[in-house]
Amino acid sequence: MAALELCGVPLRGPVLNGSGTFDAIAARRAFGDALFERFPFDAFVSKTITLEPRQGNPPPRLWETPAGMINSIGLPNRGLEGFLACDLPELVRLPVPLVVSVMGFSRDELAQLVAAVGERDEVAMLELNVSCPNVETGLVMGADPAETALAVERVRSETAKPLVVKLTPNATDPAAVAAAAEGAGADAVSLVNTLKGMALDPETGEPWLGGRTGGVSGPAIRAIALEQVAAVAGRVEIPVIGMGGIASGRQAADFIDAGATAVAIGTESFRDPAAGRRIAAELADLSLSRGTRATSSMTV
Ligand SMILES: Cc1cc2nc3c(=O)[nH]c(=O)nc-3n(C[C@H](O)[C@H](O)[C@H](O)COP(=O)(O)O)c2cc1C
């Protein structure tokens, strides 16, 4: 029996993965069918795909910070055609609903991705990663309410599937962006993506990461993420998927208390690939001890 519904999609629980932080295809190769029997998440979010294949950023791509990391991966992926031909047939075997994350460098590109991915029966929902510059305007789509509204309006008619808009924390007012996404037809919002950050090579004083700057994630950003989730949840009616540094059931419960319907685990899965299941179990224990919490019998 489903424990909750997210945008009409039944989920057995409220713990998802953050896009790009758990490679389910590699994990299947490493753990075999045991991965399916104890799959760590209640829905699986693919890493972000783009229209054309991308190599990603030059190395190094990671820098460890005292309470998290900075990544400069640069969205390497096979592109839409490669994803549909190679990755989708693998991901469809996962025992949970599939959310496909897409990013376009223009609204038309985003619309093309949404149309092509949205028509596949295997896909339960789409997530729009809007943390990238629109090549037509130079503005980061998700940093600006009007840009976000135009992007969501453009793609809304391309699919009947639920659209989740993934918000960037690198915005002046993420709640205003969330409200704009909702007004333009988004079914849910997820936040936070990584915060912009930088590390210098101690030997040379030059940027350590091949992409020069990167995205900070992990416990270092949790307090910021929690505040943004609370602000967004106070502003929109649609469900909010909260993430940013969650490493325990207690911390997941904080995001739910702040107004999130579901949570996502990112950086913690690098430390412990089974973190999703552990956090879900800790969250369920907390729900029982409190008597009520969003994990039991909720419909959104
Ligand atoms: C290595 C790495 C790769 C990521 N790739 C993506 C991605 O492809 N698309 C996306 O929307 N977010 C991506 N993210 C952001 C995460 O999904 C998540 O929003 C962010 O890391 C905050 O959660 P966390 O602190 O639990 O990691 C990535 C994060 C990391 C650390």
PDB file of C-alpha atoms in Angstrom, residues 38-285:
ATOM      1  CA  ARG A  38      16.446  -3.067  -0.607  1.00  0.00           C
ATOM      2  CA  PHE A  39      16.251  -0.072  -2.915  1.00  0.00           C
ATOM      3  CA  PRO A  40      17.230   2.973  -0.846  1.00  0.00           C
ATOM      4  CA  PHE A  41      14.623   5.411  -2.179  1.00  0.00           C
ATOM      5  CA  ASP A  42      10.835   5.594  -2.580  1.00  0.00           C
ATOM      6  CA  ALA A  43      11.136   7.195  -6.028  1.00  0.00           C
ATOM      7  CA  PHE A  44      14.218   7.516  -8.176  1.00  0.00           C
ATOM      8  CA  VAL A  45      15.288  10.834  -9.717  1.00  0.00           C
ATOM      9  CA  SER A  46      17.614  10.465 -12.706  1.00  0.00           C
ATOM     10  CA  LYS A  47      20.677  12.602 -13.110  1.00  0.00           C
ATOM     11  CA  THR A  48      19.933  15.637 -15.236  1.00  0.00           C
ATOM     12  CA  ILE A  49      19.897  15.036 -18.968  1.00  0.00           C
ATOM     13  CA  THR A  50      20.371  17.625 -21.707  1.00  0.00           C
ATOM     14  CA  LEU A  51      19.347  17.569 -25.370  1.00  0.00           C
ATOM     15  CA  GLU A  52      22.874  16.959 -26.659  1.00  0.00           C
ATOM     16  CA  PRO A  53      25.495  14.692 -25.051  1.00  0.00           C
ATOM     17  CA  ARG A  54      27.899  16.455 -22.684  1.00  0.00           C
ATOM     18  CA  GLN A  55      31.386  15.507 -21.506  1.00  0.00           C
ATOM     19  CA  GLY A  56      31.049  17.508 -18.297  1.00  0.00           C
ATOM     20  CA  ASN A  57      33.718  19.737 -16.750  1.00  0.00           C
ATOM     21  CA  PRO A  58      37.452  19.025 -16.769  1.00  0.00           C
ATOM     22  CA  PRO A  59      38.864  17.422 -13.593  1.00  0.00           C
ATOM     23  CA  PRO A  60      39.275  17.835 -10.699  1.00  0.00           C
ATOM     24  CA  ARG A  61      35.540  17.731 -10.098  1.00  0.00           C
ATOM     25  CA  LEU A  62      35.272  17.413  -6.324  1.00  0.00           C
ATOM     26  CA  TRP A  63      36.621  19.241  -3.272  1.00  0.00           C
ATOM     27  CA  GLU A  64      35.837  18.085   0.237  1.00  0.00           C
ATOM     28  CA  THR A  65      34.823  20.810   2.693  1.00  0.00           C
ATOM     29  CA  PRO A  66      34.661  20.368   6.495  1.00  0.00           C
ATOM     30  CA  ALA A  67      30.949  19.547   6.322  1.00  0.00           C
ATOM     31  CA  GLY A  68      30.220  18.646   2.741  1.00  0.00           C
ATOM     32  CA  MET A  69      31.731  19.032  -0.668  1.00  0.00           C
ATOM     33  CA  ILE A  70      31.952  21.241  -3.715  1.00  0.00           C
ATOM     34  CA  ASN A  71      31.267  19.570  -7.044  1.00  0.00           C
ATOM     35  CA  SER A  72      31.922  20.783 -10.520  1.00  0.00           C
ATOM     36  CA  ILE A  73      30.643  17.809 -12.473  1.00  0.00           C
ATOM     37  CA  GLY A  74      29.132  19.842 -15.311  1.00  0.00           C
ATOM     38  CA  LEU A  75      26.241  17.505 -16.161  1.00  0.00           C
ATOM     39  CA  PRO A  76      27.993  14.803 -18.205  1.00  0.00           C
ATOM     40  CA  ASN A  77      25.297  12.717 -19.879  1.00  0.00           C
ATOM     41  CA  ARG A  78      24.514  10.839 -23.073  1.00  0.00           C
ATOM     42  CA  GLY A  79      21.988  13.410 -24.256  1.00  0.00           C
ATOM     43  CA  LEU A  80      18.308  12.776 -24.867  1.00  0.00           C
ATOM     44  CA  GLU A  81      18.666  10.073 -27.530  1.00  0.00           C
ATOM     45  CA  GLY A  82      21.334   8.205 -25.567  1.00  0.00           C
ATOM     46  CA  PHE A  83      19.263   8.417 -22.406  1.00  0.00           C
ATOM     47  CA  LEU A  84      16.147   7.039 -24.069  1.00  0.00           C
ATOM     48  CA  ALA A  85      18.075   4.242 -25.805  1.00  0.00           C
ATOM     49  CA  CYS A  86      20.521   3.186 -23.058  1.00  0.00           C
ATOM     50  CA  ASP A  87      19.572   4.508 -19.611  1.00  0.00           C
ATOM     51  CA  LEU A  88      15.777   4.434 -19.630  1.00  0.00           C
ATOM     52  CA  PRO A  89      15.515   0.655 -20.281  1.00  0.00           C
ATOM     53  CA  GLU A  90      17.762   0.112 -17.219  1.00  0.00           C
ATOM     54  CA  LEU A  91      16.044   2.634 -14.968  1.00  0.00           C
ATOM     55  CA  VAL A  92      12.602   1.241 -15.714  1.00  0.00           C
ATOM     56  CA  ARG A  93      13.609  -1.940 -13.885  1.00  0.00           C
ATOM     57  CA  LEU A  94      13.878  -0.082 -10.579  1.00  0.00           C
ATOM     58  CA  PRO A  95      11.127  -1.021  -8.103  1.00  0.00           C
ATOM     59  CA  VAL A  96       9.994   2.597  -7.578  1.00  0.00           C
ATOM     60  CA  PRO A  97       8.507   5.384  -9.739  1.00  0.00           C
ATOM     61  CA  LEU A  98      10.953   7.165 -12.027  1.00  0.00           C
ATOM     62  CA  VAL A  99      11.425  10.934 -12.135  1.00  0.00           C
ATOM     63  CA  VAL A 100      13.526  12.199 -15.035  1.00  0.00           C
ATOM     64  CA  SER A 101      15.463  15.422 -14.547  1.00  0.00           C
ATOM     65  CA  VAL A 102      15.941  17.612 -17.619  1.00  0.00           C
ATOM     66  CA  MET A 103      17.785  20.842 -18.346  1.00  0.00           C
ATOM     67  CA  GLY A 104      17.591  23.006 -21.455  1.00  0.00           C
ATOM     68  CA  PHE A 105      19.743  25.948 -22.451  1.00  0.00           C
ATOM     69  CA  SER A 106      16.743  27.631 -24.011  1.00  0.00           C
ATOM     70  CA  ARG A 107      13.009  27.332 -23.450  1.00  0.00           C
ATOM     71  CA  ASP A 108      12.564  25.506 -26.764  1.00  0.00           C
ATOM     72  CA  GLU A 109      15.261  23.018 -25.842  1.00  0.00           C
ATOM     73  CA  LEU A 110      13.572  22.421 -22.506  1.00  0.00           C
ATOM     74  CA  ALA A 111      10.240  21.951 -24.273  1.00  0.00           C
ATOM     75  CA  GLN A 112      11.770  19.391 -26.639  1.00  0.00           C
ATOM     76  CA  LEU A 113      13.125  17.413 -23.694  1.00  0.00           C
ATOM     77  CA  VAL A 114       9.848  17.559 -21.780  1.00  0.00           C
ATOM     78  CA  ALA A 115       7.850  16.410 -24.814  1.00  0.00           C
ATOM     79  CA  ALA A 116      10.170  13.482 -25.590  1.00  0.00           C
ATOM     80  CA  VAL A 117      10.586  12.273 -22.007  1.00  0.00           C
ATOM     81  CA  GLY A 118       6.990  12.987 -21.009  1.00  0.00           C
ATOM     82  CA  GLU A 119       5.547  10.708 -23.664  1.00  0.00           C
ATOM     83  CA  ARG A 120       7.320   7.654 -22.234  1.00  0.00           C
ATOM     84  CA  ASP A 121       5.023   5.506 -20.086  1.00  0.00           C
ATOM     85  CA  GLU A 122       7.984   4.486 -17.919  1.00  0.00           C
ATOM     86  CA  VAL A 123       8.331   8.041 -16.621  1.00  0.00           C
ATOM     87  CA  ALA A 124       6.139   9.016 -13.654  1.00  0.00           C
ATOM     88  CA  MET A 125       7.199  12.659 -13.317  1.00  0.00           C
ATOM     89  CA  LEU A 126       9.635  15.162 -14.745  1.00  0.00           C
ATOM     90  CA  GLU A 127      11.921  17.460 -12.825  1.00  0.00           C
ATOM     91  CA  LEU A 128      13.021  20.704 -14.467  1.00  0.00           C
ATOM     92  CA  ASN A 129      16.549  21.635 -13.424  1.00  0.00           C
ATOM     93  CA  VAL A 130      16.460  25.372 -14.023  1.00  0.00           C
ATOM     94  CA  SER A 131      19.861  26.172 -12.481  1.00  0.00           C
ATOM     95  CA  CYS A 132      21.401  27.042 -15.830  1.00  0.00           C
ATOM     96  CA  PRO A 133      21.733  30.189 -17.921  1.00  0.00           C
ATOM     97  CA  ASN A 134      19.240  30.711 -20.713  1.00  0.00           C
ATOM     98  CA  VAL A 135      21.506  31.292 -23.722  1.00  0.00           C
ATOM     99  CA  GLU A 136      18.909  33.668 -25.180  1.00  0.00           C
ATOM    100  CA  THR A 137      18.759  36.033 -22.190  1.00  0.00           C
ATOM    101  CA  GLY A 138      21.932  35.256 -20.231  1.00  0.00           C
ATOM    102  CA  LEU A 139      19.802  34.949 -17.080  1.00  0.00           C
ATOM    103  CA  VAL A 140      19.809  31.817 -14.943  1.00  0.00           C
ATOM    104  CA  MET A 141      16.278  30.530 -15.525  1.00  0.00           C
ATOM    105  CA  GLY A 142      15.635  29.534 -11.929  1.00  0.00           C
ATOM    106  CA  ALA A 143      17.168  32.632 -10.353  1.00  0.00           C
ATOM    107  CA  ASP A 144      14.486  34.939 -11.652  1.00  0.00           C
ATOM    108  CA  PRO A 145      10.708  34.580 -11.121  1.00  0.00           C
ATOM    109  CA  ALA A 146       9.775  35.905 -14.582  1.00  0.00           C
ATOM    110  CA  GLU A 147      12.303  33.646 -16.377  1.00  0.00           C
ATOM    111  CA  THR A 148      11.055  30.662 -14.407  1.00  0.00           C
ATOM    112  CA  ALA A 149       7.433  31.439 -15.236  1.00  0.00           C
ATOM    113  CA  LEU A 150       8.227  31.724 -18.950  1.00  0.00           C
ATOM    114  CA  ALA A 151      10.100  28.410 -18.922  1.00  0.00           C
ATOM    115  CA  VAL A 152       7.325  26.543 -17.104  1.00  0.00           C
ATOM    116  CA  GLU A 153       4.614  28.120 -19.281  1.00  0.00           C
ATOM    117  CA  ARG A 154       6.525  27.085 -22.395  1.00  0.00           C
ATOM    118  CA  VAL A 155       6.795  23.420 -21.389  1.00  0.00           C
ATOM    119  CA  ARG A 156       3.507  22.970 -19.517  1.00  0.00           C
ATOM    120  CA  SER A 157       1.507  22.077 -22.619  1.00  0.00           C
ATOM    121  CA  GLU A 158       4.109  19.513 -23.756  1.00  0.00           C
ATOM    122  CA  THR A 159       3.127  16.885 -21.174  1.00  0.00           C
ATOM    123  CA  ALA A 160       0.305  15.894 -18.863  1.00  0.00           C
ATOM    124  CA  LYS A 161       2.821  14.335 -16.465  1.00  0.00           C
ATOM    125  CA  PRO A 162       3.559  16.078 -13.171  1.00  0.00           C
ATOM    126  CA  LEU A 163       6.271  18.741 -13.462  1.00  0.00           C
ATOM    127  CA  VAL A 164       8.554  19.372 -10.501  1.00  0.00           C
ATOM    128  CA  VAL A 165      10.602  22.570 -10.686  1.00  0.00           C
ATOM    129  CA  LYS A 166      13.967  22.256  -8.934  1.00  0.00           C
ATOM    130  CA  LEU A 167      14.817  25.587  -7.392  1.00  0.00           C
ATOM    131  CA  THR A 168      18.269  27.033  -7.015  1.00  0.00           C
ATOM    132  CA  PRO A 169      19.258  28.540  -3.670  1.00  0.00           C
ATOM    133  CA  ASN A 170      21.358  31.069  -5.608  1.00  0.00           C
ATOM    134  CA  ALA A 171      18.365  33.357  -6.045  1.00  0.00           C
ATOM    135  CA  THR A 172      17.463  36.583  -4.298  1.00  0.00           C
ATOM    136  CA  ASP A 173      14.045  35.269  -3.296  1.00  0.00           C
ATOM    137  CA  PRO A 174      13.526  31.516  -3.867  1.00  0.00           C
ATOM    138  CA  ALA A 175       9.957  31.757  -2.542  1.00  0.00           C
ATOM    139  CA  ALA A 176       9.091  34.262  -5.272  1.00  0.00           C
ATOM    140  CA  VAL A 177      10.569  31.873  -7.861  1.00  0.00           C
ATOM    141  CA  ALA A 178       8.508  29.022  -6.388  1.00  0.00           C
ATOM    142  CA  ALA A 179       5.344  31.118  -6.556  1.00  0.00           C
ATOM    143  CA  ALA A 180       6.109  31.971 -10.184  1.00  0.00           C
ATOM    144  CA  ALA A 181       6.596  28.278 -10.996  1.00  0.00           C
ATOM    145  CA  GLU A 182       3.314  27.414  -9.303  1.00  0.00           C
ATOM    146  CA  GLY A 183       1.498  30.187 -11.155  1.00  0.00           C
ATOM    147  CA  ALA A 184       2.827  28.860 -14.468  1.00  0.00           C
ATOM    148  CA  GLY A 185       1.576  25.325 -13.830  1.00  0.00           C
ATOM    149  CA  ALA A 186       4.262  23.460 -11.854  1.00  0.00           C
ATOM    150  CA  ASP A 187       2.877  20.543  -9.844  1.00  0.00           C
ATOM    151  CA  ALA A 188       5.610  20.623  -7.188  1.00  0.00           C
ATOM    152  CA  VAL A 189       8.881  22.318  -6.384  1.00  0.00           C
ATOM    153  CA  SER A 190      12.058  20.751  -5.059  1.00  0.00           C
ATOM    154  CA  LEU A 191      14.866  22.572  -3.270  1.00  0.00           C
ATOM    155  CA  VAL A 192      17.683  23.212  -2.734  1.00  0.00           C
ATOM    156  CA  ASN A 193      20.123  22.627  -5.539  1.00  0.00           C
ATOM    157  CA  THR A 194      23.769  23.320  -4.616  1.00  0.00           C
ATOM    158  CA  LEU A 195      25.037  26.716  -3.469  1.00  0.00           C
ATOM    159  CA  LYS A 196      27.699  28.360  -5.561  1.00  0.00           C
ATOM    160  CA  GLY A 197      31.149  27.896  -4.029  1.00  0.00           C
ATOM    161  CA  MET A 198      34.872  27.839  -4.719  1.00  0.00           C
ATOM    162  CA  ALA A 199      38.082  26.269  -3.419  1.00  0.00           C
ATOM    163  CA  LEU A 200      41.669  27.276  -4.176  1.00  0.00           C
ATOM    164  CA  ASP A 201      44.599  24.945  -4.728  1.00  0.00           C
ATOM    165  CA  PRO A 202      46.793  25.583  -1.643  1.00  0.00           C
ATOM    166  CA  GLU A 203      49.951  25.196  -3.769  1.00  0.00           C
ATOM    167  CA  THR A 204      49.090  27.607  -6.543  1.00  0.00           C
ATOM    168  CA  GLY A 205      46.292  29.831  -5.233  1.00  0.00           C
ATOM    169  CA  GLU A 206      44.390  29.027  -8.434  1.00  0.00           C
ATOM    170  CA  PRO A 207      40.868  27.533  -8.462  1.00  0.00           C
ATOM    171  CA  TRP A 208      41.068  23.835  -7.563  1.00  0.00           C
ATOM    172  CA  LEU A 209      38.087  22.713  -9.591  1.00  0.00           C
ATOM    173  CA  GLY A 210      38.368  22.258 -13.344  1.00  0.00           C
ATOM    174  CA  GLY A 211      35.190  24.311 -13.741  1.00  0.00           C
ATOM    175  CA  ARG A 212      36.730  27.001 -11.436  1.00  0.00           C
ATOM    176  CA  THR A 213      33.591  27.264  -9.290  1.00  0.00           C
ATOM    177  CA  GLY A 214      31.242  24.532  -8.157  1.00  0.00           C
ATOM    178  CA  GLY A 215      28.211  23.694  -6.053  1.00  0.00           C
ATOM    179  CA  VAL A 216      28.382  23.246  -2.292  1.00  0.00           C
ATOM    180  CA  SER A 217      26.297  20.425  -0.822  1.00  0.00           C
ATOM    181  CA  GLY A 218      26.053  18.377   2.352  1.00  0.00           C
ATOM    182  CA  PRO A 219      25.577  19.313   6.036  1.00  0.00           C
ATOM    183  CA  ALA A 220      27.271  22.691   5.409  1.00  0.00           C
ATOM    184  CA  ILE A 221      24.155  23.921   3.596  1.00  0.00           C
ATOM    185  CA  ARG A 222      21.434  22.301   5.724  1.00  0.00           C
ATOM    186  CA  ALA A 223      20.454  25.365   7.773  1.00  0.00           C
ATOM    187  CA  ILE A 224      20.188  27.457   4.609  1.00  0.00           C
ATOM    188  CA  ALA A 225      18.146  24.776   2.867  1.00  0.00           C
ATOM    189  CA  LEU A 226      15.804  24.430   5.835  1.00  0.00           C
ATOM    190  CA  GLU A 227      15.101  28.159   5.875  1.00  0.00           C
ATOM    191  CA  GLN A 228      14.437  28.207   2.132  1.00  0.00           C
ATOM    192  CA  VAL A 229      12.145  25.167   2.339  1.00  0.00           C
ATOM    193  CA  ALA A 230      10.161  26.854   5.133  1.00  0.00           C
ATOM    194  CA  ALA A 231       9.926  30.101   3.142  1.00  0.00           C
ATOM    195  CA  VAL A 232       8.814  28.300  -0.033  1.00  0.00           C
ATOM    196  CA  ALA A 233       6.326  26.038   1.771  1.00  0.00           C
ATOM    197  CA  GLY A 234       4.809  29.151   3.347  1.00  0.00           C
ATOM    198  CA  ARG A 235       4.306  30.688  -0.089  1.00  0.00           C
ATOM    199  CA  VAL A 236       2.952  27.893  -2.332  1.00  0.00           C
ATOM    200  CA  GLU A 237       0.116  25.368  -2.176  1.00  0.00           C
ATOM    201  CA  ILE A 238       1.859  22.719  -4.301  1.00  0.00           C
ATOM    202  CA  PRO A 239       4.004  20.046  -2.596  1.00  0.00           C
ATOM    203  CA  VAL A 240       7.585  20.838  -1.678  1.00  0.00           C
ATOM    204  CA  ILE A 241      10.401  18.288  -1.849  1.00  0.00           C
ATOM    205  CA  GLY A 242      13.076  19.376   0.620  1.00  0.00           C
ATOM    206  CA  MET A 243      16.778  18.600   0.449  1.00  0.00           C
ATOM    207  CA  GLY A 244      20.154  19.958   1.413  1.00  0.00           C
ATOM    208  CA  GLY A 245      22.486  18.188   3.812  1.00  0.00           C
ATOM    209  CA  ILE A 246      19.997  15.667   5.187  1.00  0.00           C
ATOM    210  CA  ALA A 247      21.915  12.822   6.837  1.00  0.00           C
ATOM    211  CA  SER A 248      19.476  11.451   9.438  1.00  0.00           C
ATOM    212  CA  GLY A 249      15.784  10.799  10.039  1.00  0.00           C
ATOM    213  CA  ARG A 250      15.745  13.601  12.604  1.00  0.00           C
ATOM    214  CA  GLN A 251      17.012  16.059   9.988  1.00  0.00           C
ATOM    215  CA  ALA A 252      14.524  14.745   7.415  1.00  0.00           C
ATOM    216  CA  ALA A 253      11.776  15.302  10.013  1.00  0.00           C
ATOM    217  CA  ASP A 254      12.907  18.918  10.382  1.00  0.00           C
ATOM    218  CA  PHE A 255      12.339  19.480   6.649  1.00  0.00           C
ATOM    219  CA  ILE A 256       8.884  17.892   6.898  1.00  0.00           C
ATOM    220  CA  ASP A 257       8.086  20.052   9.921  1.00  0.00           C
ATOM    221  CA  ALA A 258       9.209  23.053   7.860  1.00  0.00           C
ATOM    222  CA  GLY A 259       6.553  22.161   5.281  1.00  0.00           C
ATOM    223  CA  ALA A 260       8.095  19.588   2.931  1.00  0.00           C
ATOM    224  CA  THR A 261       5.924  16.699   1.758  1.00  0.00           C
ATOM    225  CA  ALA A 262       8.915  14.570   0.804  1.00  0.00           C
ATOM    226  CA  VAL A 263      12.676  14.815   1.234  1.00  0.00           C
ATOM    227  CA  ALA A 264      15.667  13.922  -0.915  1.00  0.00           C
ATOM    228  CA  ILE A 265      19.060  12.607   0.070  1.00  0.00           C
ATOM    229  CA  GLY A 266      22.117  13.710  -1.899  1.00  0.00           C
ATOM    230  CA  THR A 267      25.643  13.962  -0.541  1.00  0.00           C
ATOM    231  CA  GLU A 268      24.988  11.501   2.304  1.00  0.00           C
ATOM    232  CA  SER A 269      24.579   8.703  -0.287  1.00  0.00           C
ATOM    233  CA  PHE A 270      28.241   9.166  -1.280  1.00  0.00           C
ATOM    234  CA  ARG A 271      29.264   8.317   2.301  1.00  0.00           C
ATOM    235  CA  ASP A 272      26.709   5.523   2.676  1.00  0.00           C
ATOM    236  CA  PRO A 273      24.917   4.240  -0.445  1.00  0.00           C
ATOM    237  CA  ALA A 274      22.195   2.743   1.794  1.00  0.00           C
ATOM    238  CA  ALA A 275      21.567   6.085   3.545  1.00  0.00           C
ATOM    239  CA  GLY A 276      18.130   6.494   1.961  1.00  0.00           C
ATOM    240  CA  ARG A 277      16.761   3.354   3.639  1.00  0.00           C
ATOM    241  CA  ARG A 278      18.355   4.180   6.995  1.00  0.00           C
ATOM    242  CA  ILE A 279      16.933   7.699   6.952  1.00  0.00           C
ATOM    243  CA  ALA A 280      13.484   6.387   5.926  1.00  0.00           C
ATOM    244  CA  ALA A 281      13.547   3.907   8.836  1.00  0.00           C
ATOM    245  CA  GLU A 282      14.636   6.589  11.312  1.00  0.00           C
ATOM    246  CA  LEU A 283      11.912   8.886  10.013  1.00  0.00           C
ATOM    247  CA  ALA A 284       9.276   6.154  10.353  1.00  0.00           C
ATOM    248  CA  ASP A 285      10.386   5.508  13.968  1.00  0.00           C
TER     249      ASP A 285
END
